[in-house]
Amino acid sequence: MEGVDHLAHERNKAQFDVAVMKAVWAGSRDAYELFHRFSRLVANDPEMFIPAIKAQATEEQQKQWLPLANKMKIIGSYTQTELGHGSNVRGLETTATFDPKTDEFVLNSPTLTATKWWPGGLGKIATHALAHARLIIDDKDYGVHGFLVQLRSLDDHLTLPGITIGDIGMKYGSGAYNTMDNGSLIFDHVRIPRNQMLMRLSQVTREGKYVPSNVPRQLSYGTMVYVRQKIVFDASIALSRAVCISTRYSAVRRQFGSHNGSPETQVIDYKTQQARLFPLLASAYAIRFVSEWLNSFYKDLLQRLEAKDFSTLPEAHACTAGLKSITTSVAADGIEECRKLCGGHGYLTSSGLPELSAVYIPACTYEGDNVVMLLQVARYLMKTISQLKSGNKPVGTTAYLGRAEQLMQYHSDVLRAEDWLKPNVVVEAFEARAARMSMACAQNLSKFNNPEDGFQELSADLVEAATAHCQLIIVSKFIEKLQQDIPGKGVKEQLGVLRSIYALFLLHKHIGDFLSTDCITPKQGYLANEQLRSLYSQVRPNAIALVDAFNYTDHFLSSVLGRYDGNVYPKLYEEAWKDPLNDTSIPDGFHEYVQPMLKQPLHHGRL
Ligand SMILES: CC/C=C\C/C=C\C/C=C\C/C=C\C/C=C\C/C=C\CCCCC(=O)SCCNC(=O)CCNC(=O)[C@H](O)C(C)(C)COP(=O)(O)OP(=O)(O)OC[C@H]1O[C@@H](n2cnc3c(N)ncnc32)[C@H](O)[C@@H]1OP(=O)(O)O
Ligand SMILES: Cc1cc2nc3c(=O)[nH]c(=O)nc-3n(C[C@H](O)[C@H](O)[C@H](O)COP(=O)(O)OP(=O)(O)OC[C@H]3O[C@@H](n4cnc5c(N)ncnc54)[C@H](O)[C@@H]3O)c2cc1C
């Protein structure tokens, strides 16, 4: 019935102050930003073009281009990936050759695989590209640099001479990403003024002299680092949307269990449903908090860079790359699990879950393929370990590696299931697992004469060690979050339950790591799972309130299953009738194609 809250009985069970939890979830971001970060999907994504200009352009170039971009007088595309190269930025083929006679660069796509391919906004709407191309001066290749290139006339939007542009076509399913005109671009000897090479980091003089960057060349990758830390925030939003839908529906859906006319059992009360759903609820909060930390770490990096302090740049790269990888994988897999948690109705478009999944899953690929990103983390971990011998004391997220010797001797002293509720007990186990996995890789790597060959041979193990390292970061930041002053009745307690669920779920899922590195005994692993089951019972009465705390409107969720009022069945039925297929009783084509078959006489008893 309209106006009735079918989930009121669930909301009345809450054991914490929901208003405070809403504030904890929102953190420093407001609802507008949450919505804005999705609205851009259906518009051109200035998310990268503008930050890239800020990161790579001189002050003078920023003064020229930023006002135009900010006011949408030009529409830019971050044009890096090509048909033949995406992950391997140093393998990009597009060239920008300096012509000293005319003081210009000539941009060219020398091969088919040099075709720019994927950049958002490029297909139909962008007027300018921030094109990444190999800088060539006097036949010498100086590597990939950024160039601002006008693509279309600002009068009639037609493509300019030498520019061939197209959309790369439909993408995965009918997802909303098809509203993004990811495009292709071929340069045929297109000339741009020298001052349209972004020259904050390195320059080319009028005489054609290359002035190399006096800062780490990787700063030219700065926009990717910026977006990767934003994508971690996106992961918490995408996953929490799916969890909100599937939690509310799990409380509405009843199946089996009726005795003597009693109501059937709410599927949220099945232990299997809880074991699948509640770790995702905990993961949404965990990713939200690590994204908060990562954002502050990134802001600190920017301040340091302003002061030419590059000391945290390697760690910032490793953290943004690794956390982008881990959180987008968890969110993408989690959205699919939420669809399955909703049974058949989860497969309906009106559930909001297929669309969410179709739009979200490329996050595991864009801004750095997730495996390639974890290999970057692994490279950082191996380098950190190699420097231990020279007395280099790791700090920050790798500080635990400075205690590697001690952690190699670690054995969990858990005796009872409730011992696993102690944050220090959990962190020690996760540190020992991560340290031992990385140390084992380093040990094996040392057996190879050529480190690169070893890295390739051991890359699967290195990815697992990098995963363990990133999961330790997320667990640690969840624990640190709860060391903050959090007001409100029961709020910290509930977050403590989620923190333990998150950590013990990971321990259970990766029990092989913990056992094979001899960090815990099988019995201690069993006790962790015991404790996990008990935690699910503790979170159960608060589940609806915990997803209410995400503070998503029904409009934002766009899901009949995730409605705040839980009035699912009438709305499911109502939504189905909106489908144009239901505008007529007899379907198009029936009379032409089906009816003749039905009318066909029987021959010898056979149709
Ligand atoms: C209707 C809608 C409904 C619902 C929506 C609901 C939910 C959706 C939810 C979210 C969606 C919402 C918004 C999302 C929308 C959009 C998201 C935003 C943008 C998406 C568009 C994506 C844009 C792109 O993909 S742009 C292209 C990205 N490309 C990449 O990432 C390329 C990856 N490759 C690389 O980064 C590099 O090639 C490499 C790092 C892998 C290797 O580089 P290189 O070869 O140069 O280096 P190495 O030799 O490996 O290492 C040398 C040393 O350099 C260090 N290093 C490397 N990189 C960095 C760096 N970035 N910073 C610092 N240091 C770096 C490395 O560590 C080595 O150091 P060492 O000391 O020598 O070891
Ligand atoms: C929706 C979407 C939007 C995008 N938007 C943009 C944009 O706006 N601008 C832009 O420039 N680009 C954009 N891209 C491109 C995107 O950045 C690249 O697709 C991404 O970086 C992955 O690179 P790739 O396609 O070359 O994958 P590949 O690297 O070819 O990956 C293929 C497989 O090879 C594996 N692999 C690759 N290298 C290694 C290695 N060294 N070791 C082990 N395994 C390896 C990968 O793990 C993967 O399994 C977008 C892509 C998508 C899907």
JSON list of N, CA and C and ligand atoms in Angstrom, two decimals, residues 48 78-81 85-87 117-120 177 182 362 365-369 371-372 375 456, ligand 2:
[
{"chain": "A", "resi": 48, "resn": "MET", "atom": "N", "xyz": [39.14, 14.32, -16.18]},
{"chain": "A", "resi": 48, "resn": "MET", "atom": "CA", "xyz": [40.56, 14.10, -16.41]},
{"chain": "A", "resi": 48, "resn": "MET", "atom": "C", "xyz": [41.19, 15.23, -17.20]},
{"chain": "A", "resi": 78, "resn": "TYR", "atom": "N", "xyz": [40.60, 13.35, -22.43]},
{"chain": "A", "resi": 78, "resn": "TYR", "atom": "CA", "xyz": [41.92, 12.86, -22.01]},
{"chain": "A", "resi": 78, "resn": "TYR", "atom": "C", "xyz": [42.31, 11.72, -22.95]},
{"chain": "A", "resi": 79, "resn": "THR", "atom": "N", "xyz": [43.09, 12.05, -23.95]},
{"chain": "A", "resi": 79, "resn": "THR", "atom": "CA", "xyz": [43.29, 11.14, -25.09]},
{"chain": "A", "resi": 79, "resn": "THR", "atom": "C", "xyz": [44.65, 10.48, -25.01]},
{"chain": "A", "resi": 80, "resn": "GLN", "atom": "N", "xyz": [44.71, 9.40, -24.31]},
{"chain": "A", "resi": 80, "resn": "GLN", "atom": "CA", "xyz": [45.97, 8.65, -24.06]},
{"chain": "A", "resi": 80, "resn": "GLN", "atom": "C", "xyz": [45.97, 7.29, -24.73]},
{"chain": "A", "resi": 81, "resn": "THR", "atom": "N", "xyz": [45.01, 6.46, -24.43]},
{"chain": "A", "resi": 81, "resn": "THR", "atom": "CA", "xyz": [44.98, 5.06, -24.91]},
{"chain": "A", "resi": 81, "resn": "THR", "atom": "C", "xyz": [44.85, 4.98, -26.43]},
{"chain": "A", "resi": 85, "resn": "HIS", "atom": "N", "xyz": [47.87, 0.13, -27.52]},
{"chain": "A", "resi": 85, "resn": "HIS", "atom": "CA", "xyz": [48.44, 0.28, -26.19]},
{"chain": "A", "resi": 85, "resn": "HIS", "atom": "C", "xyz": [47.52, 1.07, -25.27]},
{"chain": "A", "resi": 86, "resn": "GLY", "atom": "N", "xyz": [47.33, 0.50, -24.07]},
{"chain": "A", "resi": 86, "resn": "GLY", "atom": "CA", "xyz": [46.57, 1.22, -23.04]},
{"chain": "A", "resi": 86, "resn": "GLY", "atom": "C", "xyz": [47.35, 1.15, -21.74]},
{"chain": "A", "resi": 87, "resn": "SER", "atom": "N", "xyz": [47.60, -0.08, -21.29]},
{"chain": "A", "resi": 87, "resn": "SER", "atom": "CA", "xyz": [48.38, -0.25, -20.04]},
{"chain": "A", "resi": 87, "resn": "SER", "atom": "C", "xyz": [49.78, 0.31, -20.19]},
{"chain": "A", "resi": 117, "resn": "TRP", "atom": "N", "xyz": [42.04, 5.38, -29.06]},
{"chain": "A", "resi": 117, "resn": "TRP", "atom": "CA", "xyz": [40.87, 4.49, -28.97]},
{"chain": "A", "resi": 117, "resn": "TRP", "atom": "C", "xyz": [40.42, 4.38, -27.52]},
{"chain": "A", "resi": 118, "resn": "TRP", "atom": "N", "xyz": [39.23, 4.70, -27.19]},
{"chain": "A", "resi": 118, "resn": "TRP", "atom": "CA", "xyz": [38.60, 4.68, -25.88]},
{"chain": "A", "resi": 118, "resn": "TRP", "atom": "C", "xyz": [38.38, 6.07, -25.25]},
{"chain": "A", "resi": 119, "resn": "PRO", "atom": "N", "xyz": [39.19, 7.06, -25.48]},
{"chain": "A", "resi": 119, "resn": "PRO", "atom": "CA", "xyz": [39.00, 8.29, -24.70]},
{"chain": "A", "resi": 119, "resn": "PRO", "atom": "C", "xyz": [37.56, 8.77, -24.65]},
{"chain": "A", "resi": 120, "resn": "GLY", "atom": "N", "xyz": [37.13, 9.04, -23.42]},
{"chain": "A", "resi": 120, "resn": "GLY", "atom": "CA", "xyz": [35.74, 9.48, -23.20]},
{"chain": "A", "resi": 120, "resn": "GLY", "atom": "C", "xyz": [35.51, 10.85, -23.78]},
{"chain": "A", "resi": 177, "resn": "TYR", "atom": "N", "xyz": [26.98, 3.30, -19.81]},
{"chain": "A", "resi": 177, "resn": "TYR", "atom": "CA", "xyz": [28.23, 3.76, -20.38]},
{"chain": "A", "resi": 177, "resn": "TYR", "atom": "C", "xyz": [28.08, 4.00, -21.88]},
{"chain": "A", "resi": 182, "resn": "ASN", "atom": "N", "xyz": [32.81, 7.21, -26.11]},
{"chain": "A", "resi": 182, "resn": "ASN", "atom": "CA", "xyz": [34.23, 6.85, -26.19]},
{"chain": "A", "resi": 182, "resn": "ASN", "atom": "C", "xyz": [34.61, 6.81, -27.67]},
{"chain": "A", "resi": 362, "resn": "PRO", "atom": "N", "xyz": [33.55, -1.71, -15.89]},
{"chain": "A", "resi": 362, "resn": "PRO", "atom": "CA", "xyz": [34.78, -1.27, -16.54]},
{"chain": "A", "resi": 362, "resn": "PRO", "atom": "C", "xyz": [35.76, -0.59, -15.58]},
{"chain": "A", "resi": 365, "resn": "THR", "atom": "N", "xyz": [39.01, -2.01, -15.24]},
{"chain": "A", "resi": 365, "resn": "THR", "atom": "CA", "xyz": [39.93, -1.90, -16.39]},
{"chain": "A", "resi": 365, "resn": "THR", "atom": "C", "xyz": [40.43, -0.49, -16.59]},
{"chain": "A", "resi": 366, "resn": "TYR", "atom": "N", "xyz": [39.46, 0.48, -16.64]},
{"chain": "A", "resi": 366, "resn": "TYR", "atom": "CA", "xyz": [39.93, 1.83, -16.91]},
{"chain": "A", "resi": 366, "resn": "TYR", "atom": "C", "xyz": [40.78, 2.37, -15.76]},
{"chain": "A", "resi": 367, "resn": "GLU", "atom": "N", "xyz": [41.53, 3.37, -16.10]},
{"chain": "A", "resi": 367, "resn": "GLU", "atom": "CA", "xyz": [42.44, 4.00, -15.14]},
{"chain": "A", "resi": 367, "resn": "GLU", "atom": "C", "xyz": [43.45, 2.99, -14.61]},
{"chain": "A", "resi": 368, "resn": "GLY", "atom": "N", "xyz": [43.71, 1.99, -15.41]},
{"chain": "A", "resi": 368, "resn": "GLY", "atom": "CA", "xyz": [44.73, 1.00, -15.02]},
{"chain": "A", "resi": 368, "resn": "GLY", "atom": "C", "xyz": [44.10, -0.35, -14.80]},
{"chain": "A", "resi": 369, "resn": "ASP", "atom": "N", "xyz": [44.41, -1.29, -15.66]},
{"chain": "A", "resi": 369, "resn": "ASP", "atom": "CA", "xyz": [43.93, -2.68, -15.51]},
{"chain": "A", "resi": 369, "resn": "ASP", "atom": "C", "xyz": [44.32, -3.15, -14.11]},
{"chain": "A", "resi": 371, "resn": "VAL", "atom": "N", "xyz": [45.13, -5.93, -12.67]},
{"chain": "A", "resi": 371, "resn": "VAL", "atom": "CA", "xyz": [46.33, -6.76, -12.45]},
{"chain": "A", "resi": 371, "resn": "VAL", "atom": "C", "xyz": [47.59, -5.93, -12.66]},
{"chain": "A", "resi": 372, "resn": "VAL", "atom": "N", "xyz": [47.57, -5.11, -13.69]},
{"chain": "A", "resi": 372, "resn": "VAL", "atom": "CA", "xyz": [48.73, -4.25, -13.96]},
{"chain": "A", "resi": 372, "resn": "VAL", "atom": "C", "xyz": [48.97, -3.32, -12.77]},
{"chain": "A", "resi": 375, "resn": "LEU", "atom": "N", "xyz": [50.59, -5.23, -9.96]},
{"chain": "A", "resi": 375, "resn": "LEU", "atom": "CA", "xyz": [52.01, -5.47, -10.26]},
{"chain": "A", "resi": 375, "resn": "LEU", "atom": "C", "xyz": [52.85, -4.24, -9.94]},
{"chain": "A", "resi": 456, "resn": "GLN", "atom": "N", "xyz": [58.62, -11.55, -13.82]},
{"chain": "A", "resi": 456, "resn": "GLN", "atom": "CA", "xyz": [57.61, -12.12, -14.72]},
{"chain": "A", "resi": 456, "resn": "GLN", "atom": "C", "xyz": [57.21, -13.52, -14.25]},
{"chain": "B", "resi": 2, "resn": "LIG", "atom": "C1", "xyz": [34.87, 2.34, -20.11]},
{"chain": "B", "resi": 2, "resn": "LIG", "atom": "C2", "xyz": [36.27, 2.74, -20.45]},
{"chain": "B", "resi": 2, "resn": "LIG", "atom": "C3", "xyz": [36.61, 4.08, -20.47]},
{"chain": "B", "resi": 2, "resn": "LIG", "atom": "C4", "xyz": [37.91, 4.48, -20.83]},
{"chain": "B", "resi": 2, "resn": "LIG", "atom": "N1", "xyz": [38.21, 5.82, -20.90]},
{"chain": "B", "resi": 2, "resn": "LIG", "atom": "C5", "xyz": [39.43, 6.19, -21.31]},
{"chain": "B", "resi": 2, "resn": "LIG", "atom": "C6", "xyz": [39.76, 7.58, -21.46]},
{"chain": "B", "resi": 2, "resn": "LIG", "atom": "O1", "xyz": [38.93, 8.47, -21.21]},
{"chain": "B", "resi": 2, "resn": "LIG", "atom": "N2", "xyz": [41.00, 7.92, -21.89]},
{"chain": "B", "resi": 2, "resn": "LIG", "atom": "C7", "xyz": [41.96, 6.96, -22.16]},
{"chain": "B", "resi": 2, "resn": "LIG", "atom": "O2", "xyz": [43.07, 7.32, -22.56]},
{"chain": "B", "resi": 2, "resn": "LIG", "atom": "N3", "xyz": [41.69, 5.62, -22.01]},
{"chain": "B", "resi": 2, "resn": "LIG", "atom": "C8", "xyz": [40.45, 5.23, -21.61]},
{"chain": "B", "resi": 2, "resn": "LIG", "atom": "N4", "xyz": [40.16, 3.89, -21.46]},
{"chain": "B", "resi": 2, "resn": "LIG", "atom": "C9", "xyz": [41.19, 2.89, -21.79]},
{"chain": "B", "resi": 2, "resn": "LIG", "atom": "C10", "xyz": [41.71, 2.23, -20.51]},
{"chain": "B", "resi": 2, "resn": "LIG", "atom": "O3", "xyz": [42.47, 3.13, -19.78]},
{"chain": "B", "resi": 2, "resn": "LIG", "atom": "C11", "xyz": [42.53, 1.00, -20.89]},
{"chain": "B", "resi": 2, "resn": "LIG", "atom": "O4", "xyz": [41.68, 0.08, -21.52]},
{"chain": "B", "resi": 2, "resn": "LIG", "atom": "C12", "xyz": [43.13, 0.39, -19.62]},
{"chain": "B", "resi": 2, "resn": "LIG", "atom": "O5", "xyz": [44.20, 1.20, -19.17]},
{"chain": "B", "resi": 2, "resn": "LIG", "atom": "C13", "xyz": [43.61, -1.04, -19.85]},
{"chain": "B", "resi": 2, "resn": "LIG", "atom": "O6", "xyz": [44.61, -1.06, -20.84]},
{"chain": "B", "resi": 2, "resn": "LIG", "atom": "P1", "xyz": [44.48, -2.07, -22.09]},
{"chain": "B", "resi": 2, "resn": "LIG", "atom": "O7", "xyz": [43.16, -1.90, -22.68]},
{"chain": "B", "resi": 2, "resn": "LIG", "atom": "O8", "xyz": [45.70, -1.87, -22.91]},
{"chain": "B", "resi": 2, "resn": "LIG", "atom": "O9", "xyz": [44.55, -3.50, -21.40]},
{"chain": "B", "resi": 2, "resn": "LIG", "atom": "P2", "xyz": [45.72, -4.58, -21.57]},
{"chain": "B", "resi": 2, "resn": "LIG", "atom": "O10", "xyz": [46.91, -4.13, -20.80]},
{"chain": "B", "resi": 2, "resn": "LIG", "atom": "O11", "xyz": [45.88, -4.92, -23.00]},
{"chain": "B", "resi": 2, "resn": "LIG", "atom": "O12", "xyz": [45.04, -5.80, -20.77]},
{"chain": "B", "resi": 2, "resn": "LIG", "atom": "C14", "xyz": [44.77, -7.05, -21.38]},
{"chain": "B", "resi": 2, "resn": "LIG", "atom": "C15", "xyz": [45.24, -8.14, -20.43]},
{"chain": "B", "resi": 2, "resn": "LIG", "atom": "O13", "xyz": [46.67, -8.10, -20.39]},
{"chain": "B", "resi": 2, "resn": "LIG", "atom": "C16", "xyz": [47.12, -8.14, -19.04]},
{"chain": "B", "resi": 2, "resn": "LIG", "atom": "N5", "xyz": [48.41, -7.47, -18.93]},
{"chain": "B", "resi": 2, "resn": "LIG", "atom": "C17", "xyz": [48.81, -6.35, -19.56]},
{"chain": "B", "resi": 2, "resn": "LIG", "atom": "N6", "xyz": [50.07, -6.03, -19.23]},
{"chain": "B", "resi": 2, "resn": "LIG", "atom": "C18", "xyz": [50.49, -6.98, -18.35]},
{"chain": "B", "resi": 2, "resn": "LIG", "atom": "C19", "xyz": [51.71, -7.21, -17.64]},
{"chain": "B", "resi": 2, "resn": "LIG", "atom": "N7", "xyz": [52.77, -6.41, -17.75]},
{"chain": "B", "resi": 2, "resn": "LIG", "atom": "N8", "xyz": [51.77, -8.29, -16.82]},
{"chain": "B", "resi": 2, "resn": "LIG", "atom": "C20", "xyz": [50.70, -9.10, -16.69]},
{"chain": "B", "resi": 2, "resn": "LIG", "atom": "N9", "xyz": [49.53, -8.95, -17.34]},
{"chain": "B", "resi": 2, "resn": "LIG", "atom": "C21", "xyz": [49.43, -7.90, -18.16]},
{"chain": "B", "resi": 2, "resn": "LIG", "atom": "C22", "xyz": [46.03, -7.40, -18.28]},
{"chain": "B", "resi": 2, "resn": "LIG", "atom": "O14", "xyz": [46.05, -7.77, -16.89]},
{"chain": "B", "resi": 2, "resn": "LIG", "atom": "C23", "xyz": [44.77, -7.90, -18.99]},
{"chain": "B", "resi": 2, "resn": "LIG", "atom": "O15", "xyz": [44.38, -9.13, -18.40]},
{"chain": "B", "resi": 2, "resn": "LIG", "atom": "C24", "xyz": [38.88, 3.48, -21.11]},
{"chain": "B", "resi": 2, "resn": "LIG", "atom": "C25", "xyz": [38.55, 2.12, -21.07]},
{"chain": "B", "resi": 2, "resn": "LIG", "atom": "C26", "xyz": [37.24, 1.75, -20.73]},
{"chain": "B", "resi": 2, "resn": "LIG", "atom": "C27", "xyz": [36.89, 0.29, -20.68]}
]
